């Protein structure tokens, strides 16, 4: 198909039948190795299931010659290769090109489909594509399974600590230098939240310098706040500092209703008047100046509510007692950070916090704890691939419940140094029963990953999610890989096979951060190729997950795919 520099190549196909297509490769005019960068073209959705491929200015000579569609893996439960081949041929016939060329191209495509040869346009060509616009290809992870992992992985700073500490930095009027802040989408959005109220954020040496001396607003940018959960916690710091705050209702993982009633009632107990209207929470100190100390019992040990109230109470006039608080390591990290700025918080890590308010906090240097959830994800990655790996830095105590369960199913885990772990896994692992609970119980943030692992363990496991009511959406996706899972509300009954259940690669969708991680792990264990869409969720909370896994020997790449939601038109 010849194509003028100013024209466009119009084509249409039934997107629903291509649910499992992995990629589209665009070739240059004379050489099949001359792969045009995806960002050289606009993929524009034109009406129902119709795309238009238009060269962007400056790439006039790099015309689109053919589009090669890849069929789904042969074992895909969604779609047979034969159906995909037929679909592809009819798609090619719909191209507005001379018939002779069509014939060639159709047979080329069919060959490609028949051999199921990998024709993925790899990540180097994609790097300039983000953020994706509607109608563009989106990134997915392409995972080639059944490879052993080996080596040592570096664990990043904890996402949930870093986010809480960044919110906490608003409490301080001095300069705060923070280390071990992971490079995550959520962290970048949190920087935007801080900057929108006048906080200066600067990269400095291997960390970040945060200066919240001159707050210019008490209303952070709605767009950024709505993208993550922890952004809402700034309400405690802003009310503490300024006696006033207007914060939109937060975003975060779609894993349940996630109300903010405990934050609100706790702030009211500290002398705030709170009103929720038009999707925003308006708070102000009742006395028109500062919050005042008080007592509050949390009905549930909410991590976020504990953190919000800790920040507010740290700056309130007088003394506060918070009972039935969360005891998570990230809560302790926030308390340690605030104390290093001069706050007076006692009892962090127990179920009661005793806080004497201090009106002005000073600057500090602080290093965030390592991410226990990332470390747990790598422990499970080793287990699901029956591999041996080491990881560092970790705080082994933070992973006690996870280590205990992995040992129960047959993994060997050694604490090799005070901050390092090594895991060795035999071929045969056993089932076990697990219930998620607040810390020190088994973390809900590792439940989806554990579900993937248990599908490969012999016998029947019962996994119960008690923290979030909507956090088992990965089960449906794991079933597409062949996992034997029966769901009953928040309980999953997982049947592994005697020899360890073999998962089969297929296209799947990450519905949230940890569900995405669970699918990556399942893909590492599966026979064939797994395509995981929705990886922006994963980038929210894992620093370079794909790179770290590759360094351990996994085959995982970023590849372009058509967004599934385009079928919903
Ligand atoms: C940014 C961050 O730190 N996120 C973590 C934090 O989320 P987050 O702070 O949102 O989690 P919470 O501990 O608050 O939520 C636990 C349960 O309490 C409920 N609840 C919470 C607040 C409230 O006002 N009312 C209420 O009913 C929630 O709906 C949920 O069912 O802790 C969770 C539980 O360990 C983790 O999974 C998240 O990764
Ligand atoms: C649920 C999580 O994050 P968030 O609270 O930011 O949605 C998580 O980290 O698993």
XYZ file of C-alpha atoms and ligand atoms in Angstrom:
618
model
C 0.000 0.000 0.000
C 1.498 3.304 -1.074
C 0.731 6.257 1.008
C 1.270 9.947 0.372
C 2.865 12.117 2.974
C -0.228 14.128 3.566
C -2.796 11.359 3.334
C -3.817 8.721 5.757
C -4.289 4.997 5.780
C -7.836 4.166 6.720
C -8.807 0.714 7.888
C -11.386 -0.883 10.053
C -11.827 -4.106 11.935
C -13.912 -5.627 14.647
C -11.871 -4.835 17.702
C -13.710 -7.328 19.890
C -12.244 -10.238 17.959
C -8.776 -8.891 18.481
C -9.029 -8.793 22.247
C -5.872 -10.827 22.488
C -3.783 -9.217 19.784
C -0.452 -8.376 21.298
C 0.867 -5.698 18.994
C 0.852 -3.982 15.696
C 4.126 -3.511 13.885
C 4.509 -0.768 11.358
C 7.123 -1.386 8.662
C 9.082 1.082 6.574
C 8.765 1.196 2.801
C 11.841 -0.724 1.665
C 13.093 -2.740 4.522
C 11.337 -4.888 7.055
C 14.005 -3.970 9.567
C 13.092 -0.322 9.212
C 10.464 -0.357 11.887
C 8.841 3.011 12.224
C 8.551 4.289 15.719
C 5.013 4.141 16.977
C 5.243 7.748 17.952
C 5.686 8.636 14.281
C 2.018 7.945 13.723
C -1.237 9.021 15.160
C -3.581 6.136 15.831
C -6.896 7.868 15.864
C -10.152 6.176 16.689
C -12.621 7.164 13.972
C -16.109 6.117 14.948
C -17.063 2.620 15.867
C -14.088 0.231 15.765
C -12.363 2.241 13.104
C -8.816 3.475 13.274
C -6.906 5.889 11.145
C -3.139 5.679 10.924
C -1.707 9.083 10.047
C 1.974 9.937 9.749
C 2.945 12.820 11.987
C 4.742 15.803 10.345
C 8.403 15.173 9.663
C 8.102 11.481 8.912
C 6.826 11.860 5.370
C 9.180 9.269 3.915
C 8.406 6.598 6.424
C 5.123 5.438 5.012
C 3.154 2.589 6.449
C 3.457 -0.440 4.222
C 1.791 -3.119 6.194
C 0.409 -3.824 9.571
C 1.195 -7.196 11.068
C -1.216 -8.471 13.622
C -0.153 -11.100 16.066
C -2.545 -13.846 17.009
C -3.078 -14.756 20.634
C -1.039 -17.597 22.107
C -2.365 -21.001 20.983
C -3.660 -21.840 24.432
C -5.571 -18.625 24.911
C -8.994 -19.466 26.285
C -10.338 -16.263 24.800
C -9.687 -16.686 21.188
C -8.437 -19.404 18.834
C -5.560 -18.701 16.406
C -7.715 -19.872 13.493
C -10.350 -17.292 14.294
C -7.688 -14.643 14.624
C -6.135 -15.621 11.284
C -9.484 -15.363 9.537
C -10.173 -12.090 11.204
C -6.778 -10.785 10.223
C -7.208 -11.775 6.581
C -10.567 -10.020 6.385
C -9.080 -7.040 8.101
C -6.338 -6.835 5.502
C -8.890 -7.056 2.740
C -10.600 -4.056 4.171
C -7.501 -1.956 3.572
C -8.012 0.558 0.820
C -5.137 -0.708 -1.369
C -4.596 -2.297 -4.784
C -5.690 -5.943 -4.746
C -2.320 -7.413 -5.806
C -0.610 -5.879 -2.852
C -3.409 -6.990 -0.619
C -2.874 -10.610 -1.599
C 0.801 -10.493 -0.674
C 0.120 -8.794 2.525
C -2.699 -11.097 3.474
C -0.538 -14.163 3.022
C 2.283 -12.499 4.945
C -0.081 -11.826 7.779
C -1.453 -15.341 7.709
C 2.065 -16.759 7.768
C 2.829 -14.595 10.696
C -0.308 -15.710 12.401
C 0.252 -19.357 11.636
C 3.777 -19.380 12.937
C 2.663 -17.164 15.812
C 6.006 -15.506 15.495
C 6.709 -12.777 17.928
C 6.634 -9.397 16.200
C 6.502 -7.101 19.102
C 7.708 -3.585 18.750
C 9.826 -3.346 21.842
C 10.033 -0.787 24.568
C 12.803 1.341 23.107
C 10.386 2.488 20.437
C 7.756 3.217 22.987
C 9.584 5.401 25.410
C 8.343 8.625 23.860
C 4.744 7.492 23.690
C 3.727 8.215 27.261
C 1.397 9.648 28.276
C -0.829 7.827 25.817
C -3.618 9.746 24.207
C -6.974 8.182 23.404
C -6.669 6.212 20.227
C -2.999 5.463 20.762
C -1.621 2.056 21.450
C -1.128 1.480 25.151
C 1.715 -0.289 26.845
C 1.323 -3.778 28.170
C 3.768 -6.206 29.744
C 4.687 -9.182 27.638
C 5.888 -11.946 29.924
C 7.478 -15.128 28.628
C 7.006 -17.622 31.442
C 8.744 -20.614 32.984
C 12.165 -19.091 33.501
C 14.047 -19.475 36.749
C 15.131 -16.350 38.580
C 18.509 -15.884 40.230
C 20.641 -13.131 41.708
C 19.986 -10.274 44.099
C 17.308 -7.614 43.797
C 17.514 -4.131 45.247
C 14.425 -3.140 47.211
C 13.239 0.474 46.889
C 11.932 2.790 49.578
C 8.387 2.007 50.697
C 5.709 3.662 48.581
C 3.270 3.983 51.439
C 5.911 5.405 53.775
C 7.279 7.821 51.224
C 3.808 9.160 50.438
C 2.900 9.603 54.107
C 6.245 11.231 54.905
C 5.871 13.612 51.942
C 2.457 14.635 53.292
C 4.071 14.932 56.730
C 6.733 17.270 55.345
C 3.976 19.905 55.103
C 3.936 19.918 58.926
C 7.514 21.212 59.039
C 8.529 24.830 58.553
C 12.154 23.850 57.989
C 13.906 22.128 55.109
C 13.401 18.394 54.977
C 15.860 16.143 53.121
C 14.408 12.730 52.275
C 16.244 9.624 51.059
C 14.924 6.332 49.638
C 12.012 8.070 47.914
C 11.060 5.622 45.147
C 10.582 6.843 41.593
C 6.887 6.032 41.190
C 3.959 7.631 39.433
C 2.246 8.054 42.808
C 5.289 9.857 44.210
C 5.417 12.232 41.222
C 1.736 12.995 41.704
C 2.338 13.594 45.389
C 5.048 16.100 44.424
C 2.403 17.871 42.308
C 0.039 17.900 45.283
C 2.739 19.483 47.469
C 3.777 22.001 44.828
C 0.174 23.066 44.346
C 0.088 24.383 47.923
C 3.423 26.157 47.585
C 5.828 23.476 48.800
C 9.201 23.535 47.018
C 10.397 20.127 45.873
C 13.919 19.724 44.558
C 16.053 16.749 43.687
C 19.185 16.912 45.855
C 22.033 14.412 45.856
C 20.407 10.968 46.061
C 17.207 12.264 47.636
C 14.785 15.188 47.629
C 14.753 18.503 49.454
C 11.255 19.537 50.525
C 10.635 23.059 51.754
C 7.134 23.766 53.084
C 8.031 26.999 54.886
C 5.816 29.249 52.783
C 2.497 27.575 52.095
C 0.630 29.584 49.476
C -2.642 27.650 49.473
C -4.680 25.258 51.592
C -6.358 23.711 48.546
C -4.194 21.195 46.681
C -4.685 20.560 42.981
C -7.792 18.404 42.516
C -6.491 16.575 39.489
C -3.420 15.259 41.322
C -5.266 14.472 44.569
C -7.878 12.422 42.734
C -5.186 10.141 41.308
C -3.931 8.663 44.557
C -5.129 7.761 48.005
C -2.320 9.146 50.152
C -2.820 12.652 48.743
C -5.858 12.986 50.993
C -3.695 12.587 54.096
C -2.386 16.162 53.538
C -5.655 17.357 55.076
C -4.229 16.567 58.526
C -1.011 18.482 57.863
C -2.772 21.497 56.287
C -5.331 21.772 59.080
C -2.499 21.459 61.588
C -0.370 24.139 59.923
C -3.032 26.597 58.761
C -6.229 25.699 60.629
C -7.887 25.376 57.256
C -7.934 22.957 54.293
C -9.959 22.124 51.197
C -9.060 18.696 49.859
C -10.851 16.739 47.120
C -11.953 13.190 47.830
C -9.012 10.934 46.971
C -8.326 8.309 44.314
C -6.182 5.214 44.751
C -6.700 1.572 43.943
C -10.256 0.543 43.123
C -10.465 -2.193 45.735
C -13.556 -1.221 47.700
C -15.611 1.756 48.816
C -12.751 3.264 50.866
C -14.746 5.845 52.821
C -13.043 8.652 54.774
C -15.417 8.736 57.731
C -12.698 7.905 60.267
C -10.489 10.749 59.000
C -13.429 13.129 59.261
C -14.642 12.058 62.696
C -11.106 12.059 64.054
C -10.469 15.595 62.776
C -13.743 16.699 64.341
C -12.527 15.246 67.653
C -9.491 17.536 67.261
C -11.641 20.637 66.980
C -12.220 20.833 63.224
C -15.467 21.677 61.506
C -15.750 19.439 58.429
C -18.155 19.719 55.536
C -18.199 17.582 52.398
C -19.698 19.118 49.274
C -19.097 18.922 45.540
C -16.543 16.153 45.935
C -14.369 18.181 48.308
C -13.758 18.122 52.034
C -13.775 21.588 53.596
C -12.160 21.747 57.026
C -11.371 24.564 59.403
C -10.456 24.898 63.042
C -13.608 25.696 65.018
C -11.785 28.310 67.088
C -10.666 30.029 63.895
C -6.973 29.425 64.705
C -5.596 25.957 65.502
C -6.755 22.436 66.034
C -6.986 21.393 69.658
C -5.919 18.104 71.268
C -8.591 15.495 71.993
C -9.318 11.779 72.228
C -10.494 9.546 69.448
C -11.120 5.794 69.131
C -10.867 4.440 65.584
C -13.591 1.826 64.886
C -11.068 0.145 62.595
C -7.283 0.563 62.668
C -7.200 2.477 59.389
C -3.681 3.237 58.176
C -4.669 6.439 56.401
C -6.870 7.774 59.197
C -4.105 7.094 61.746
C -1.636 9.011 59.583
C -3.991 11.937 58.930
C -4.796 12.283 62.616
C -1.168 11.876 63.680
C -0.147 14.837 61.488
C -3.052 16.950 62.700
C -2.447 16.126 66.384
C 1.314 16.717 66.081
C 0.583 20.440 65.505
C -2.605 20.805 67.592
C -2.778 22.786 70.818
C -2.614 20.360 73.742
C -2.567 16.593 74.099
C -4.228 13.919 71.932
C -4.859 10.233 72.522
C -5.686 8.073 69.528
C -6.862 4.528 70.339
C -7.135 1.404 68.186
C -4.733 2.942 65.678
C -2.955 1.140 62.848
C 0.393 -0.425 63.750
C 1.779 -0.777 60.238
C 5.522 -0.054 59.785
C 4.594 2.875 57.520
C 2.670 4.469 60.405
C 5.737 4.043 62.626
C 7.909 5.532 59.884
C 5.715 8.633 59.713
C 5.848 8.996 63.513
C 9.650 8.657 63.466
C 9.890 11.243 60.710
C 7.649 13.741 62.522
C 9.552 13.164 65.770
C 12.804 13.863 63.936
C 11.238 17.244 63.028
C 10.575 17.915 66.729
C 7.092 16.410 67.129
C 6.220 14.531 70.286
C 4.495 11.269 69.317
C 4.657 8.232 71.559
C 3.336 4.717 71.121
C 3.855 4.277 67.378
C 3.745 0.567 66.612
C 1.255 -0.091 69.439
C -2.518 0.393 69.295
C -2.480 3.731 71.154
C -0.803 6.987 70.179
C -0.106 9.672 72.715
C 0.703 12.986 71.064
C 1.664 16.318 72.621
C 1.108 19.064 70.086
C 4.073 21.310 69.122
C 3.216 24.476 67.184
C 6.310 24.618 65.010
C 8.331 21.703 63.597
C 11.866 22.111 62.250
C 13.701 20.580 59.308
C 15.374 17.181 59.278
C 17.135 14.523 57.228
C 15.252 11.278 57.014
C 15.513 7.963 55.188
C 12.299 6.082 54.376
C 12.089 2.351 55.236
C 12.434 -0.310 52.525
C 9.222 -1.438 50.859
C 8.007 -4.624 52.583
C 5.334 -5.093 49.916
C 7.862 -4.904 47.093
C 10.124 -7.326 48.988
C 7.148 -9.648 49.557
C 6.331 -9.477 45.854
C 9.872 -10.602 45.000
C 9.719 -13.405 47.592
C 6.559 -14.623 45.884
C 8.169 -14.176 42.446
C 10.928 -16.541 43.554
C 8.406 -18.997 44.993
C 6.155 -19.058 41.927
C 9.141 -19.693 39.648
C 10.659 -22.175 42.123
C 13.842 -20.112 42.193
C 16.480 -18.857 44.610
C 17.076 -15.123 44.951
C 18.344 -12.642 47.536
C 17.038 -9.195 48.338
C 18.360 -6.123 50.097
C 17.646 -3.832 51.913
C 14.733 -5.248 53.857
C 13.592 -5.154 57.471
C 12.885 -8.868 58.019
C 10.591 -8.198 60.981
C 8.215 -6.286 58.694
C 7.792 -9.457 56.628
C 7.289 -11.885 59.526
C 3.764 -12.998 58.558
C 4.749 -13.373 54.919
C 7.902 -15.353 55.689
C 5.890 -17.597 58.017
C 3.341 -18.446 55.292
C 5.992 -19.017 52.638
C 7.815 -21.374 55.000
C 4.526 -23.205 55.657
C 4.113 -23.968 51.958
C 7.693 -25.256 51.715
C 9.971 -22.311 50.846
C 13.259 -21.906 52.669
C 13.949 -18.355 53.758
C 17.081 -17.199 55.542
C 17.860 -13.837 57.050
C 21.376 -13.583 55.639
C 22.228 -10.192 57.177
C 20.187 -7.884 59.360
C 18.864 -6.265 56.165
C 18.951 -9.117 53.632
C 16.848 -12.148 52.847
C 17.463 -15.211 50.718
C 14.728 -17.513 49.485
C 15.163 -21.007 47.990
C 12.183 -22.864 46.616
C 11.760 -26.529 45.836
C 9.684 -27.693 42.856
C 6.825 -28.950 45.013
C 5.076 -26.402 47.227
C 2.067 -27.103 49.439
C -1.259 -25.313 49.823
C -2.124 -23.209 52.881
C -4.919 -21.074 54.306
C -4.410 -17.321 54.669
C -6.537 -14.445 55.915
C -5.469 -10.837 55.409
C -5.411 -8.682 58.534
C -4.045 -5.358 59.734
C -0.343 -5.502 60.694
C 1.214 -7.686 62.020
C -1.217 -9.978 60.156
C -0.770 -11.006 56.533
C -0.876 -7.790 54.434
C -3.778 -7.200 52.089
C -1.259 -5.607 49.695
C 0.267 -9.078 49.116
C -2.983 -11.041 48.906
C -3.330 -10.924 45.093
C 0.298 -11.995 44.591
C -0.179 -14.846 47.075
C -3.283 -15.951 45.181
C -1.173 -16.377 42.044
C 1.346 -18.449 43.968
C -1.263 -20.706 45.581
C -2.637 -21.645 42.149
C 0.705 -23.392 41.593
C 0.820 -25.248 44.934
C -0.452 -28.792 45.430
C -3.750 -29.192 47.269
C -6.524 -26.793 48.187
C -5.878 -23.353 49.690
C -8.420 -20.978 51.195
C -7.549 -17.295 50.893
C -9.705 -14.717 52.635
C -9.557 -10.938 52.146
C -10.838 -9.123 55.227
C -9.466 -5.584 54.792
C -11.008 -4.454 51.481
C -14.313 -5.788 50.204
C -13.411 -5.559 46.514
C -9.851 -6.778 46.321
C -10.046 -10.142 44.584
C -10.698 -8.998 41.042
C -7.482 -10.662 39.939
C -9.150 -14.073 40.422
C -11.121 -13.689 37.199
C -7.970 -12.795 35.283
C -6.015 -15.685 36.821
C -8.795 -18.004 35.673
C -8.046 -16.889 32.110
C -4.544 -18.299 32.643
C -6.061 -21.626 33.677
C -6.053 -21.137 37.458
C -8.590 -23.215 39.374
C -10.209 -20.657 41.678
C -13.738 -20.653 43.074
C -14.920 -17.382 44.553
C -17.407 -16.912 47.345
C -17.577 -13.211 48.216
C -14.172 -12.382 49.679
C -13.016 -15.972 49.965
C -11.096 -17.730 47.206
C -10.848 -21.494 47.163
C -7.840 -22.351 45.104
C -7.135 -25.818 43.775
C -3.551 -26.430 42.778
C -2.564 -29.560 40.897
C -0.641 -32.415 42.478
C 2.454 -31.585 40.466
C 1.982 -27.848 40.795
C -0.624 -26.321 38.550
C 0.603 -25.162 35.184
C -0.743 -21.801 34.133
C -0.963 -20.931 30.443
C -0.175 -17.512 29.039
C -3.097 -15.363 27.842
C -4.014 -11.683 27.623
C -5.167 -10.332 30.978
C -6.075 -6.990 32.484
C -4.563 -5.443 35.619
C -7.444 -3.810 37.477
C -5.314 -2.310 40.245
C -1.741 -2.113 41.471
C -1.339 -5.397 43.368
C -3.679 -7.284 41.024
C -1.275 -6.182 38.282
C 1.704 -7.503 40.230
C -0.162 -10.772 40.786
C -0.658 -11.154 37.029
C 3.012 -10.457 36.336
C 3.948 -13.197 38.810
C 1.444 -15.594 37.275
C 2.916 -14.761 33.852
C 6.403 -15.628 35.124
C 5.151 -19.086 36.020
C 2.895 -19.664 33.004
C 3.713 -21.718 29.946
C 3.859 -19.359 26.938
C 3.312 -15.627 26.774
C 1.109 -13.534 29.027
C 0.105 -10.022 27.978
C -0.836 -7.759 30.849
C -2.779 -4.635 30.051
C -3.364 -1.822 32.541
C 0.254 -1.586 33.609
C -0.082 2.079 34.574
C -1.494 0.667 37.820
C 1.748 -1.233 38.349
C 3.869 1.838 37.589
C 1.942 3.689 40.288
C 3.537 1.593 42.986
C 6.495 -0.505 41.781
C 9.777 1.102 40.836
C 11.004 -0.475 37.586
C 9.388 -3.837 38.290
C 10.109 -5.056 34.767
C 13.773 -4.044 34.853
C 14.327 -5.595 38.277
C 12.745 -8.856 37.111
C 14.818 -8.841 33.918
C 17.988 -8.462 35.984
C 16.924 -11.631 37.823
C 16.569 -13.455 34.494
C 12.870 -13.026 33.750
C 11.608 -12.334 30.269
C 9.345 -9.313 30.633
C 9.089 -6.464 28.152
C 6.951 -3.431 27.595
C 5.075 -3.826 24.335
C 2.345 -1.866 22.587
C -1.183 -3.194 22.526
C -4.579 -1.840 21.611
C -6.512 -0.687 24.648
C -9.310 -3.138 25.468
C -11.707 -0.339 26.339
C -11.900 0.600 22.674
C -14.194 -2.393 22.273
C -16.738 -0.773 24.516
C -17.672 1.991 22.158
C -1.360 4.938 50.622
C -1.488 3.849 51.600
O -0.873 3.865 52.637
N -2.253 2.835 51.239
C -2.388 1.705 52.114
C -3.378 2.044 53.184
O -4.584 2.401 52.536
P -5.733 3.109 53.377
O -5.140 4.016 54.358
O -6.713 3.642 52.419
O -6.358 1.835 54.106
P -7.157 1.804 55.465
O -6.336 1.109 56.487
O -7.651 3.159 55.756
O -8.395 0.905 55.070
C -8.685 -0.301 55.728
C -10.187 -0.501 55.789
O -10.756 0.546 56.542
C -11.833 1.134 55.859
N -11.918 2.566 56.210
C -10.818 3.358 56.109
C -10.868 4.685 56.422
C -12.104 5.219 56.836
O -12.223 6.407 57.134
N -13.190 4.411 56.915
C -13.118 3.084 56.623
O -14.113 2.359 56.714
C -11.475 0.916 54.390
O -12.600 1.002 53.561
C -10.861 -0.464 54.436
O -11.866 -1.428 54.363
O -3.569 0.913 54.024
C -4.103 -0.237 53.358
C -4.329 -1.322 54.392
O -3.118 -1.793 54.883
C -3.166 -0.653 52.235
O -3.779 -1.674 51.514
C -2.846 0.507 51.315
O -1.805 0.137 50.449
C -3.878 -0.121 47.807
C -2.684 0.390 47.584
O -2.404 1.680 47.337
P -3.375 2.947 47.509
O -3.824 2.953 48.936
O -2.476 4.077 47.190
O -4.495 2.791 46.564
C -1.473 -0.478 47.579
O -0.372 0.076 47.705
O -1.610 -1.691 47.439
